[in-house]
Each structure stands twice: as C-alpha cells, then as structure tokens.
Amino acid sequence: MTAPRLPKVAGIDSPPGQVPSPAHTVPPASTVSPASPATSVPSAPGAVIQDRLAGWVSDLTTLHELTERLARTAALEEALHELLRAGAALVGARRGLVVLEPGDGRGPDTTVGLGLSRPDLGHIETVPRGATSYGRILDGLSTDPEARADLLAEDGLDPRHREVAARLGYAASYALPLATEAAGRLGAAVWLYDEPAEPGERPRHLIGLYAAYATEHLARLLDRERTRAWSDTLAEELLPARLPRVPGVQLAVRHRTGPRGGGDWFDALPLPEGALGLAVGSVTGSGASAVAAMGRLRASLRAYAVMEGEDPVAVLSDLELLMRLTEPARSATALFAYCEPAQRKIVLAGAGHTPPLVIGERRTEYTETTVSAPLGMLACWEAPSAEITPEPGETVLLYTDGLLRRTGDAMDRAFTRLHAAASSVPRAVREDPEALVDHILRTMLPDGLDTTDSDEDVVLLAARFE
C-alpha cells in the first residue's frame, strides 16, 4: 500500500523521510538527565509512526498558516515584524530582533525588535558586532544558524555583551542568516531566551524552512521599497518643489503615487501680468518610462504656457501635436487653466480630463467643460475652452481620476462621493486650501487608503481665490 503524500507547504515539499522527528525547544544538553521523560518513546512501533505522522501534519499545518500570514504583508517593516513573531513561536522564544542590512550596500538599513523597546535595541547595538551572532552573520564571518545555549556561562563572552545580557535579562540566543541566492545577504534574525535554552532539531528545521520562504518574500518587498524610493525621488525632482506665491490666490497640492511610480502630474506656473497657469494631467502606464514621459510632457506644457497661456486650447493643441510626433505609443489626459486672480477669471481647456470642482459657501458644483478625447487619441485634437468666475473665498479643485478610481466605486458613484466630500467641508476649513485638500483626501480615501500601494496615482490641486 502506498504511503499518503503530505501536502506541499508554501511551495516547500517536506516528505516524511526528509523531516526530523518532532521535538521542542529544550534546555542545553548538559542539563538534561538521561532518565528525562523527554527521551522516552512509546514501546509499540505503530504508535511511534502515528505520533510522528501527527507531529508532521501539525507542524506543516502551522508552517502553512505562518507563511500565509507572511504572504499577506505588503510593507517591508510589517513583514519584518511578522517574521519575528512567527520565528518566536517556532523556536519557543519570547523576544528577538531582526537587522536588515543588505550586502549590496544599497539599503535600507533598519533594526526591528520583538518585545524590545528602542532603548533595549540601543543597548544591544553597543555590543561589539563581532561579539554577537547577528554581527558575525552581517560581517560574513558566519553563514550558518548559531545557537548559544547559555551565554552567561561562556568563558570568552565579551564583557559588554555579558553586561547587556544581564541588564536586559536574556540568557541564550538563536540566530539565523537571511540570504537568497539571487539577492545575496539581506540581514540576520536573532531570538532571545530568558533562561538557558536552545531549539531542538524539529524547531530548527521548521524555522529554517520558514526563514527560506520569508527571505524570498523580504527580497521582493525590498526591491519594491527601493523602486518606490527611486520613483518618489524622481517624481519629486520632476514636479514643482514648492508652489508659487501669486497675489489674490492661495494654492495647495497633494500627490500620492504607487510603488512603481506613475504618470500623474501637476504644475502651477506664474505667468506675465500677474496671471497664473494651473495644470494637472496623467500619462498612461506606470514605472520609469511613465515617470519620464510625465516629465517631458510637463516641461513641454510649461513652454507652451509661457508662449500662449492665455489661450488654453492652443496650449493643449500644441502639446497634442508634440505628443503625436514624439510619443506615438502613449496617450495622456490634461487640463490647463489660465487664471487672472485680480479679476477672479479662469479660462480652461481639458483633454479627456475630469472636470474641476468649484467649492464655496453657497455652491459646490462641477464646472461645465466640453467632452473631448485624451491627447494622442485623435489625428487632431481641438475643443472649445470654458470660462468660470469664482466668487471671493471660493476654491477651484483640480484632480486626477486616480482619486476616483482608488475608491473602488464605479465612476458615477465616485463623482457623487467627491461632490459629497466637498460639500461636507466645514466653513473654517474652506478658508484654508491645505486643510481643504486634506479633508477631501481623508473623506474619499479613509483608513489609510491614500497611502496604501496602488497602481493609481492621486493628485489634488486647490486654488482659493480671495
């Protein structure tokens, strides 16, 4: 009769022949008596097999649950905390720390603790690296797991390490390197025991399997974190570092982008004779190419706005022609508004973009704009402009459709939600465009939805007329 095959756990196949018999975290071998009950086994061979199979199934089920929980983490620090919690459960420890220090030197470097406060971690960091298990791993002096079953009994223990261990109340440790074949060394994890102890054979095997999966997951999140940091830096360089000060109008902006970087952009440009050019837009795609295309498009629109900003239709027509010649594989939405704050007059044109929203004490309404195709979608783009005259104290809100799409609602419902969010702005908040855009962002994307990873960029640009 063929023996039943145990299921794969998180992509790891662990048949009975390759998994050691069940064991638990045990004290150092020197403290275990030969007559200890832990060494006794059932006398019947059938009972031994049954116990081992039950142990394998139980442990593999636990491992499966832990790896599933880890897979649901989407942020690097969240995954590090989950790694520590799961590892502590597997090796029977109460506290621990993980040091992220990628071997390629590109960072980010960080230390996360479990059951250890920031001052506690600071004390541990005062121990010379070579005297700690994680320090030897990070410095390349050790590539294997290391169990130190009774730290305070070690003759050659560094005096500072002895002092810190006594102060924090730990007496043993178990350390694992975190490394993958593709990414190399990422860091090291250490779990601390309150009493002399070390994990048995079975827990060591399970934590090894778990750590192998966890390290691959950490490598993916690390790559995403680096891409996000790179795209954020690039976008910050391509977008205005600060908004201009123009008499008669107050400006505020919020920009959120996903982990790969996107093509949403904004601009506020002082123009001759006290005028102001406002623009928002979105380039198709994501990643480095979309960010670069966004930068080219914004720079081109700036040039056209300086030359013929008083005619928004001409600005977008020139931009469409340039895009058709130089970016034939892309399309983009854009909205450009030529503002004369002294007269509270705005002339705007849009190409496939969402309509502005006028927010005031007596009205909250979308501006009537001509329906038109995005740039790059037609052989020749041109659409009539629209003119609006805000009342004193009213705010004109320009935004990208990412604000609507991140809600997860259908577009008609998302427009309704945006209108309701703008209508609910308290009177005191209406006087401050910074507070107004924050209120709308929190109302539209509550519970941190504005900061969660998404392929949809978000831009809100508010102009309050005095």
Coordinates of C-alpha atoms in Angstrom, one line a residue:
M1 CA 0.0 0.0 0.0
T2 CA 1.4 3.4 -1.0
A3 CA 2.0 5.8 1.9
P4 CA 0.0 9.0 1.8
R5 CA 1.9 12.0 0.4
L6 CA 1.9 15.1 2.7
P7 CA 0.8 18.3 1.0
K8 CA 3.3 21.0 0.0
V9 CA 3.5 23.9 2.3
A10 CA 4.2 27.3 0.8
G11 CA 5.9 25.8 -2.2
I12 CA 8.1 23.6 0.0
D13 CA 7.7 19.8 -0.3
S14 CA 8.6 18.1 3.0
P15 CA 8.1 14.3 2.8
P16 CA 8.4 12.3 6.0
G17 CA 11.8 11.0 5.0
Q18 CA 13.3 14.5 4.9
V19 CA 11.8 15.9 8.1
P20 CA 13.3 15.1 11.5
S21 CA 11.1 13.6 14.2
P22 CA 9.0 16.1 16.3
A23 CA 10.9 17.9 19.0
H24 CA 10.5 21.1 21.1
T25 CA 12.7 23.8 22.4
V26 CA 14.9 22.1 25.0
P27 CA 17.4 23.2 27.6
P28 CA 21.1 22.7 26.8
A29 CA 22.1 19.0 26.5
S30 CA 24.2 19.2 29.6
T31 CA 21.2 20.0 31.8
V32 CA 19.1 17.0 30.5
S33 CA 19.1 13.9 32.6
P34 CA 19.5 10.5 30.8
A35 CA 16.3 9.5 32.7
S36 CA 14.4 12.5 31.5
P37 CA 10.9 11.7 30.2
A38 CA 11.8 13.6 27.0
T39 CA 14.0 10.7 26.0
S40 CA 11.3 8.0 26.5
V41 CA 9.4 6.8 23.4
P42 CA 6.3 4.6 23.1
S43 CA 7.1 0.9 23.0
A44 CA 4.8 0.0 20.1
P45 CA 6.3 0.7 16.6
G46 CA 2.8 1.6 15.3
A47 CA 2.4 4.2 18.0
V48 CA 5.7 5.8 17.1
I49 CA 4.7 6.1 13.4
Q50 CA 1.4 7.5 14.3
D51 CA 2.9 10.1 16.7
R52 CA 5.4 11.1 14.1
L53 CA 2.8 11.5 11.3
A54 CA 0.6 13.5 13.7
G55 CA 3.6 15.7 14.6
W56 CA 4.5 16.2 10.9
V57 CA 0.9 17.2 9.9
S58 CA 0.6 19.5 12.9
D59 CA 3.9 21.3 12.2
L60 CA 3.3 21.5 8.5
T61 CA -0.1 23.0 9.1
T62 CA 1.4 25.6 11.4
L63 CA 4.1 26.4 8.9
H64 CA 1.5 26.8 6.2
E65 CA -0.5 29.2 8.4
L66 CA 2.6 31.2 9.2
T67 CA 3.7 31.6 5.6
E68 CA 0.2 32.6 4.6
R69 CA 0.2 35.3 7.2
L70 CA 3.6 36.5 6.0
A71 CA 2.5 36.5 2.3
R72 CA -0.3 38.9 3.2
T73 CA 2.2 41.6 4.4
A74 CA 2.7 44.3 1.8
A75 CA 5.2 46.5 3.5
L76 CA 8.8 45.7 4.4
E77 CA 8.6 46.7 8.1
E78 CA 5.3 44.8 8.5
A79 CA 7.0 41.7 7.1
L80 CA 9.9 42.0 9.5
H81 CA 7.6 42.2 12.5
E82 CA 5.7 39.1 11.2
L83 CA 9.0 37.2 10.7
L84 CA 9.9 37.9 14.3
R85 CA 6.6 36.8 15.7
A86 CA 6.4 33.6 13.7
G87 CA 10.0 32.7 14.4
A88 CA 9.5 33.3 18.1
A89 CA 6.6 30.9 18.0
L90 CA 8.6 28.2 16.2
V91 CA 11.7 28.3 18.3
G92 CA 9.9 29.0 21.6
A93 CA 11.4 32.4 22.4
R94 CA 9.8 35.5 23.8
R95 CA 11.9 38.2 22.3
G96 CA 14.1 38.9 19.3
L97 CA 15.4 41.3 16.7
V98 CA 16.0 41.4 13.0
V99 CA 18.7 43.5 11.5
L100 CA 18.1 44.4 7.8
E101 CA 21.4 45.3 6.2
P102 CA 21.6 44.3 2.5
G103 CA 25.0 43.2 1.4
D104 CA 25.0 45.3 -1.7
G105 CA 25.1 48.4 0.4
R106 CA 22.1 50.0 -1.2
G107 CA 19.9 49.9 2.0
P108 CA 17.6 50.5 3.5
D109 CA 19.2 49.5 6.8
T110 CA 17.0 49.1 9.8
T111 CA 16.6 47.1 13.1
V112 CA 13.2 45.9 14.3
G113 CA 12.6 44.3 17.7
L114 CA 10.0 42.0 19.3
G115 CA 9.5 42.6 23.0
L116 CA 12.4 45.0 22.9
S117 CA 12.0 48.8 23.2
R118 CA 14.1 51.2 21.3
P119 CA 16.4 51.8 24.3
D120 CA 16.8 48.0 24.6
L121 CA 17.8 47.8 20.9
G122 CA 20.2 50.7 21.6
H123 CA 21.9 48.7 24.4
I124 CA 22.3 45.7 22.2
E125 CA 23.8 47.8 19.4
T126 CA 26.5 48.9 21.9
V127 CA 27.9 45.3 21.9
P128 CA 30.8 44.9 19.5
R129 CA 29.5 43.4 16.3
G130 CA 32.0 40.6 16.3
A131 CA 30.8 39.5 19.7
T132 CA 27.2 39.0 18.6
S133 CA 25.8 36.2 16.4
Y134 CA 24.0 38.6 14.1
G135 CA 27.2 40.7 13.8
R136 CA 29.2 37.8 12.6
I137 CA 26.5 36.9 10.1
L138 CA 26.3 40.5 8.8
D139 CA 30.1 40.7 8.5
G140 CA 30.3 37.5 6.6
L141 CA 32.1 35.6 9.4
S142 CA 29.3 33.1 9.7
T143 CA 26.8 31.7 7.2
D144 CA 25.1 29.1 9.4
P145 CA 22.4 29.3 12.2
E146 CA 24.0 29.7 15.5
A147 CA 22.6 28.6 18.9
R148 CA 24.2 30.0 22.1
A149 CA 22.5 27.9 24.7
D150 CA 24.0 29.6 27.8
L151 CA 25.5 33.0 27.1
L152 CA 26.5 33.9 30.6
A153 CA 28.3 30.6 31.1
E154 CA 30.6 31.2 28.1
D155 CA 34.2 31.8 29.2
G156 CA 35.1 34.0 26.2
L157 CA 31.9 36.2 26.2
D158 CA 32.6 39.8 25.6
P159 CA 32.3 41.8 28.8
R160 CA 29.9 44.3 27.2
H161 CA 27.8 41.5 25.9
R162 CA 27.6 40.0 29.3
E163 CA 26.6 43.3 30.8
V164 CA 23.9 43.9 28.3
A165 CA 22.5 40.4 28.5
A166 CA 22.3 40.6 32.3
R167 CA 20.7 44.1 32.1
L168 CA 18.0 43.0 29.6
G169 CA 17.5 39.6 31.2
Y170 CA 18.3 37.2 28.3
A171 CA 20.5 34.1 28.8
A172 CA 20.5 32.4 25.4
S173 CA 20.0 33.2 21.7
Y174 CA 19.4 31.6 18.3
A175 CA 20.4 33.4 15.2
L176 CA 19.6 32.8 11.5
P177 CA 21.1 34.4 8.4
L178 CA 18.7 36.0 5.9
A179 CA 20.0 35.5 2.5
T180 CA 18.9 34.4 -1.0
E181 CA 20.9 33.1 -3.9
A182 CA 19.7 35.9 -6.2
A183 CA 19.8 38.9 -3.8
G184 CA 22.6 37.8 -1.5
R185 CA 22.7 38.7 2.2
L186 CA 19.8 40.7 3.4
G187 CA 20.4 40.6 7.2
A188 CA 20.0 38.4 10.2
A189 CA 17.4 37.5 12.8
V190 CA 18.0 36.6 16.4
W191 CA 15.6 35.3 19.0
L192 CA 16.4 35.6 22.7
Y193 CA 15.6 33.3 25.6
D194 CA 15.1 34.3 29.2
E195 CA 16.7 31.2 30.5
P196 CA 19.5 28.9 29.2
A197 CA 17.9 27.0 26.3
E198 CA 18.2 26.1 22.6
P199 CA 15.7 24.9 20.0
G200 CA 15.5 21.2 19.3
E201 CA 16.1 19.5 16.0
R202 CA 12.5 19.8 14.9
P203 CA 12.1 23.6 15.6
R204 CA 15.4 24.3 13.9
H205 CA 14.2 22.5 10.8
L206 CA 10.9 24.4 10.7
I207 CA 12.4 27.8 11.3
G208 CA 14.9 27.0 8.5
L209 CA 12.0 26.3 6.1
Y210 CA 10.1 29.3 7.2
A211 CA 13.1 31.6 7.0
A212 CA 13.9 30.4 3.5
Y213 CA 10.4 31.5 2.4
A214 CA 10.5 34.7 4.4
T215 CA 13.8 35.8 3.0
E216 CA 12.4 35.5 -0.6
H217 CA 9.4 37.5 0.4
L218 CA 11.6 40.1 2.1
A219 CA 13.7 40.3 -1.1
R220 CA 10.6 41.1 -3.2
L221 CA 9.4 43.8 -0.7
L222 CA 12.9 45.2 -0.5
D223 CA 13.0 45.5 -4.3
R224 CA 9.6 47.2 -4.3
E225 CA 10.7 49.6 -1.5
R226 CA 13.8 50.6 -3.5
T227 CA 11.7 51.2 -6.6
R228 CA 9.2 53.3 -4.7
A229 CA 12.0 55.4 -3.1
W230 CA 13.6 55.8 -6.6
S231 CA 10.3 56.8 -8.2
D232 CA 9.4 59.1 -5.4
T233 CA 12.8 60.9 -5.7
L234 CA 12.5 61.1 -9.5
A235 CA 8.9 62.4 -9.3
E236 CA 9.9 65.0 -6.7
E237 CA 12.6 66.2 -9.0
L238 CA 10.3 66.4 -12.0
L239 CA 7.4 68.1 -10.1
P240 CA 7.4 71.5 -8.5
A241 CA 9.3 71.6 -5.3
R242 CA 7.1 74.4 -4.0
L243 CA 4.0 76.2 -5.2
P244 CA 4.4 79.8 -6.3
R245 CA 3.1 82.8 -4.4
V246 CA 0.7 84.8 -6.5
P247 CA -1.4 87.7 -5.1
G248 CA -5.1 87.0 -5.0
V249 CA -4.9 83.2 -4.8
Q250 CA -3.8 80.6 -2.3
L251 CA -2.6 77.2 -3.5
A252 CA -2.3 73.7 -2.0
V253 CA -1.5 70.3 -3.6
R254 CA -1.4 66.6 -2.6
H255 CA 0.3 64.0 -4.6
R256 CA 0.2 60.2 -3.9
T257 CA 1.9 57.6 -6.1
G258 CA 2.2 53.8 -6.2
P259 CA 5.2 51.6 -5.5
R260 CA 6.2 51.5 -9.2
G261 CA 5.7 55.2 -9.9
G262 CA 3.1 56.7 -12.1
G263 CA 2.5 59.3 -14.7
D264 CA 0.2 61.8 -12.8
W265 CA 1.5 65.3 -12.6
F266 CA 0.6 68.9 -11.7
D267 CA 2.0 72.3 -12.2
A268 CA 1.5 75.9 -11.1
L269 CA 3.3 78.5 -13.1
P270 CA 3.5 82.3 -12.7
L271 CA 2.8 84.0 -16.0
P272 CA 3.2 87.6 -17.2
E273 CA 0.9 90.4 -15.9
G274 CA 0.1 88.6 -12.7
A275 CA -1.5 85.6 -14.3
L276 CA -1.2 82.0 -13.2
G277 CA -1.2 78.8 -15.1
L278 CA -2.6 75.7 -13.4
A279 CA -2.3 72.2 -14.9
V280 CA -2.9 68.6 -14.0
G281 CA -2.6 65.5 -16.2
S282 CA -2.0 61.8 -16.4
V283 CA 0.2 59.8 -18.7
T284 CA -0.7 56.2 -19.5
G285 CA 1.4 53.4 -17.9
S286 CA 3.5 53.2 -14.8
G287 CA 7.1 52.7 -13.8
A288 CA 10.2 54.6 -15.0
S289 CA 9.0 55.1 -18.6
A290 CA 5.7 56.7 -17.5
V291 CA 7.5 58.9 -15.0
A292 CA 10.0 60.0 -17.7
A293 CA 7.2 60.7 -20.2
M294 CA 5.3 62.7 -17.5
G295 CA 8.4 64.9 -17.0
R296 CA 8.7 65.5 -20.8
L297 CA 5.0 66.3 -21.1
R298 CA 5.0 68.7 -18.1
A299 CA 8.2 70.5 -19.4
S300 CA 6.6 71.0 -22.8
L301 CA 3.4 72.3 -21.4
R302 CA 5.3 74.8 -19.4
A303 CA 7.0 76.2 -22.5
Y304 CA 3.7 76.4 -24.4
A305 CA 2.0 78.1 -21.4
V306 CA 4.7 80.8 -21.3
M307 CA 4.2 81.5 -25.0
E308 CA 0.4 81.3 -25.4
G309 CA -1.0 80.6 -21.9
E310 CA -3.9 83.0 -22.3
D311 CA -5.3 80.5 -24.9
P312 CA -5.6 77.1 -23.2
V313 CA -6.9 75.5 -26.4
A314 CA -3.7 76.5 -28.2
V315 CA -1.6 75.2 -25.4
L316 CA -3.2 71.7 -25.4
S317 CA -3.3 71.6 -29.3
D318 CA 0.5 72.2 -29.4
L319 CA 1.0 69.6 -26.7
E320 CA -1.1 67.1 -28.6
L321 CA 0.9 67.6 -31.8
L322 CA 4.2 67.2 -30.0
M323 CA 3.0 64.1 -28.3
R324 CA 1.7 62.6 -31.5
L325 CA 5.2 63.1 -33.1
T326 CA 7.4 62.2 -30.2
E327 CA 5.3 59.8 -28.0
P328 CA 3.2 57.9 -30.6
A329 CA 2.6 54.9 -28.4
R330 CA 1.2 56.9 -25.5
S331 CA -1.9 58.9 -24.6
A332 CA -2.5 61.3 -21.8
T333 CA -5.2 63.4 -20.2
A334 CA -4.6 67.0 -19.4
L335 CA -6.3 70.1 -18.1
F336 CA -4.8 73.6 -18.4
A337 CA -6.3 76.7 -16.7
Y338 CA -5.2 80.3 -17.3
C339 CA -6.1 82.3 -14.2
E340 CA -6.3 86.0 -13.7
P341 CA -6.6 86.3 -9.9
A342 CA -7.2 90.0 -9.9
Q343 CA -10.4 89.5 -12.0
R344 CA -11.1 86.1 -10.5
K345 CA -11.4 84.8 -14.0
I346 CA -10.3 81.3 -15.2
V347 CA -10.2 80.1 -18.8
L348 CA -9.6 76.4 -19.1
A349 CA -9.5 73.6 -21.6
G350 CA -9.4 69.8 -21.0
A351 CA -8.4 66.8 -23.0
G352 CA -10.2 63.7 -21.6
H353 CA -9.7 65.0 -18.1
T354 CA -12.0 65.1 -15.1
P355 CA -13.9 68.4 -14.6
P356 CA -12.8 70.9 -12.0
L357 CA -14.9 71.3 -8.9
V358 CA -15.9 74.7 -7.5
I359 CA -16.3 74.7 -3.7
G360 CA -17.9 77.7 -2.0
E361 CA -20.2 78.7 0.8
R362 CA -23.2 78.8 -1.5
R363 CA -22.4 76.2 -4.1
T364 CA -20.4 73.0 -4.7
E365 CA -20.6 72.2 -8.4
Y366 CA -18.6 70.6 -11.3
T367 CA -17.5 73.0 -14.0
E368 CA -19.1 72.5 -17.4
T369 CA -16.3 71.5 -19.8
T370 CA -16.5 70.2 -23.3
V371 CA -16.2 66.5 -23.6
S372 CA -13.0 65.7 -25.5
A373 CA -10.7 62.9 -26.2
P374 CA -7.3 62.4 -24.4
L375 CA -4.2 63.7 -26.1
G376 CA -2.8 61.2 -28.7
M377 CA -6.1 59.5 -29.3
L378 CA -7.2 61.5 -32.4
A379 CA -5.4 62.7 -35.5
C380 CA -6.1 66.3 -34.5
W381 CA -7.2 67.5 -31.1
E382 CA -9.2 70.7 -30.5
A383 CA -12.1 71.5 -28.2
P384 CA -13.7 74.8 -27.1
S385 CA -12.5 76.4 -23.8
A386 CA -14.7 77.1 -20.8
E387 CA -14.7 80.1 -18.6
I388 CA -15.6 80.3 -14.9
T389 CA -15.6 83.2 -12.4
P390 CA -15.1 82.1 -8.8
E391 CA -16.7 84.2 -6.1
P392 CA -14.4 85.6 -3.3
G393 CA -13.5 82.8 -1.0
E394 CA -14.3 80.0 -3.4
T395 CA -11.9 77.2 -4.2
V396 CA -11.4 75.6 -7.6
L397 CA -10.2 71.9 -7.2
L398 CA -8.3 70.2 -10.0
Y399 CA -7.7 66.5 -9.6
T400 CA -6.8 63.3 -11.5
D401 CA -9.0 60.3 -11.9
G402 CA -6.9 58.3 -9.6
L403 CA -8.7 59.9 -6.7
L404 CA -11.9 58.4 -8.0
R405 CA -10.5 55.0 -9.0
R406 CA -8.8 54.4 -5.7
T407 CA -12.2 54.4 -4.0
G408 CA -13.1 51.2 -5.9
D409 CA -16.5 52.6 -6.8
A410 CA -17.9 52.9 -10.3
M411 CA -17.1 56.3 -11.8
D412 CA -20.5 57.8 -11.4
R413 CA -20.6 56.9 -7.7
A414 CA -17.1 58.1 -7.2
F415 CA -18.1 61.5 -8.7
T416 CA -21.0 61.6 -6.3
R417 CA -18.7 60.8 -3.4
L418 CA -16.3 63.6 -4.3
H419 CA -19.2 66.1 -4.5
A420 CA -20.4 65.0 -1.1
A421 CA -16.9 65.2 0.4
A422 CA -16.5 68.7 -0.9
S423 CA -20.0 69.7 0.3
S424 CA -19.2 68.5 3.8
V425 CA -16.1 70.7 4.2
P426 CA -16.6 72.8 7.3
R427 CA -16.7 76.5 6.9
A428 CA -13.5 77.1 8.8
V429 CA -11.7 74.5 6.6
R430 CA -12.9 76.2 3.4
E431 CA -10.7 79.2 4.3
D432 CA -7.5 77.1 4.2
P433 CA -6.8 75.2 1.0
E434 CA -4.3 73.0 2.8
A435 CA -6.9 71.8 5.3
L436 CA -9.5 71.5 2.5
V437 CA -7.5 69.1 0.3
D438 CA -6.6 67.0 3.4
H439 CA -10.3 66.8 4.4
I440 CA -11.3 65.7 0.9
L441 CA -8.5 63.2 0.7
R442 CA -9.4 61.6 4.1
T443 CA -13.1 61.6 3.2
M444 CA -12.6 60.0 -0.2
L445 CA -9.9 57.5 0.9
P446 CA -10.4 56.8 4.6
D447 CA -8.5 54.3 6.8
G448 CA -5.1 54.9 5.1
L449 CA -6.3 54.2 1.5
D450 CA -4.4 57.2 0.3
T451 CA -1.1 55.7 1.5
T452 CA -1.7 52.0 0.6
D453 CA 0.0 50.6 -2.5
S454 CA -2.0 51.2 -5.7
D455 CA -1.3 51.5 -9.4
E456 CA -3.5 54.6 -9.3
D457 CA -1.7 57.9 -8.7
V458 CA -3.6 60.7 -7.0
V459 CA -3.3 64.5 -7.5
L460 CA -5.4 67.3 -5.9
L461 CA -4.5 70.9 -6.7
A462 CA -6.6 73.5 -5.0
A463 CA -6.7 77.3 -5.8
R464 CA -8.7 79.5 -3.3
F465 CA -9.5 83.0 -4.7
E466 CA -9.5 85.9 -2.3

